Steps between C-alpha positions, in 0.01 A plus 500: 500500500133462403248742647307213666810371682590855603152553647522171694838590653378849586196355669709267715721787609216740572430611856147370484609141437783505754291645781213266426735201531634635829150543636408144411815365665436715807142382535611140468762543769266663753202277436667226707399525865794553741571209736337505843712540812429272794521606865367268770528450875644150536508469879630623836751406769419494873831414671875541449531130418223534243678801348828308495339214306346748258836666438649157430223436249524824301882481500495133400701425815748778438555432129316813381571862586277669755491880492366719781358855506850647530632312200707261714542153350470178703614174344568265789262329741672626815452866408139436407433322828647791692275734304198285584588524869537876464147515361362322809266719702498550879277262693155641576206389705277474195352153461420534131754409234678807368608520139866595510544528121304508177611306193434652158571344160537731201512331162506557125415258215749269334737684268546804723862586578560385863742784574233751400253333736748518787580866435129584482431321830797673662359841408147396596615380844714806560215741426235294680670371815853632564379810687360287784570129453783253472473252215693249292454390140618209286470442124388155387540382140429130549147525360359621169418838654787702652390613845629663816419398856469816708476449877409804710538525878158608623616703801608837366769732629222720641351211698200465269421178318455441130134439429408378151159658473252418228601652167867542594624204288350665191685824581817295528430335164465838334823625659685187392368538143631858491842386622508232228421767241787710635721199423376511141261206539134541406276398790140532610315471831133452419284532808350163604169675572450549125514126444271433798251757376487336160451160659213631716339664196530179300353298788213748532413463131515121531257506792268742321506286188421187701214676680354620170525149359321351801223760479457427131479123562251546784285734294 
């Protein structure tokens, strides 16, 4: 074997070359931004009949499994309707409409394993609501993005109501992202305020630029 060929083979096998290649591959892999999770409040129910219709919708009229906070599975309309009646609240003298439940949709981009999304939502719901609230969840895969409809009964076991205060949805997004990562799926929950701040800054510079232009033209 010639000395030149020997040196080339030795160089390829050296630690320096191998580790450099690994570093390049690693940087390439992590340069791609993780997909964003989506958590949004999609609506509310105000009566047992309204809740019953909502259960029919998320179960596709009993064709999809509905899972509650205890892990019990419902897959027929009659059981779901009985559950909706069970969620009905006692009549009160309040004139205002009372939100009996809150509907939350948790979603991941196309290509995410649906079973991983469901497991992540199950853990998210258990840690977030099971200590004080009844809820049901249903996985939907009929769109490009696998998503779970999570419906939470607002009246808690302690008699207090669920109140989605400002900033809480972002906390939920971050929790959901962590649960997705525990399922081995990269996920991110960028705060919307960052985007809004950038938009306001950009708008400010546009206004300043326009003002400067007008002053220049007037002068």
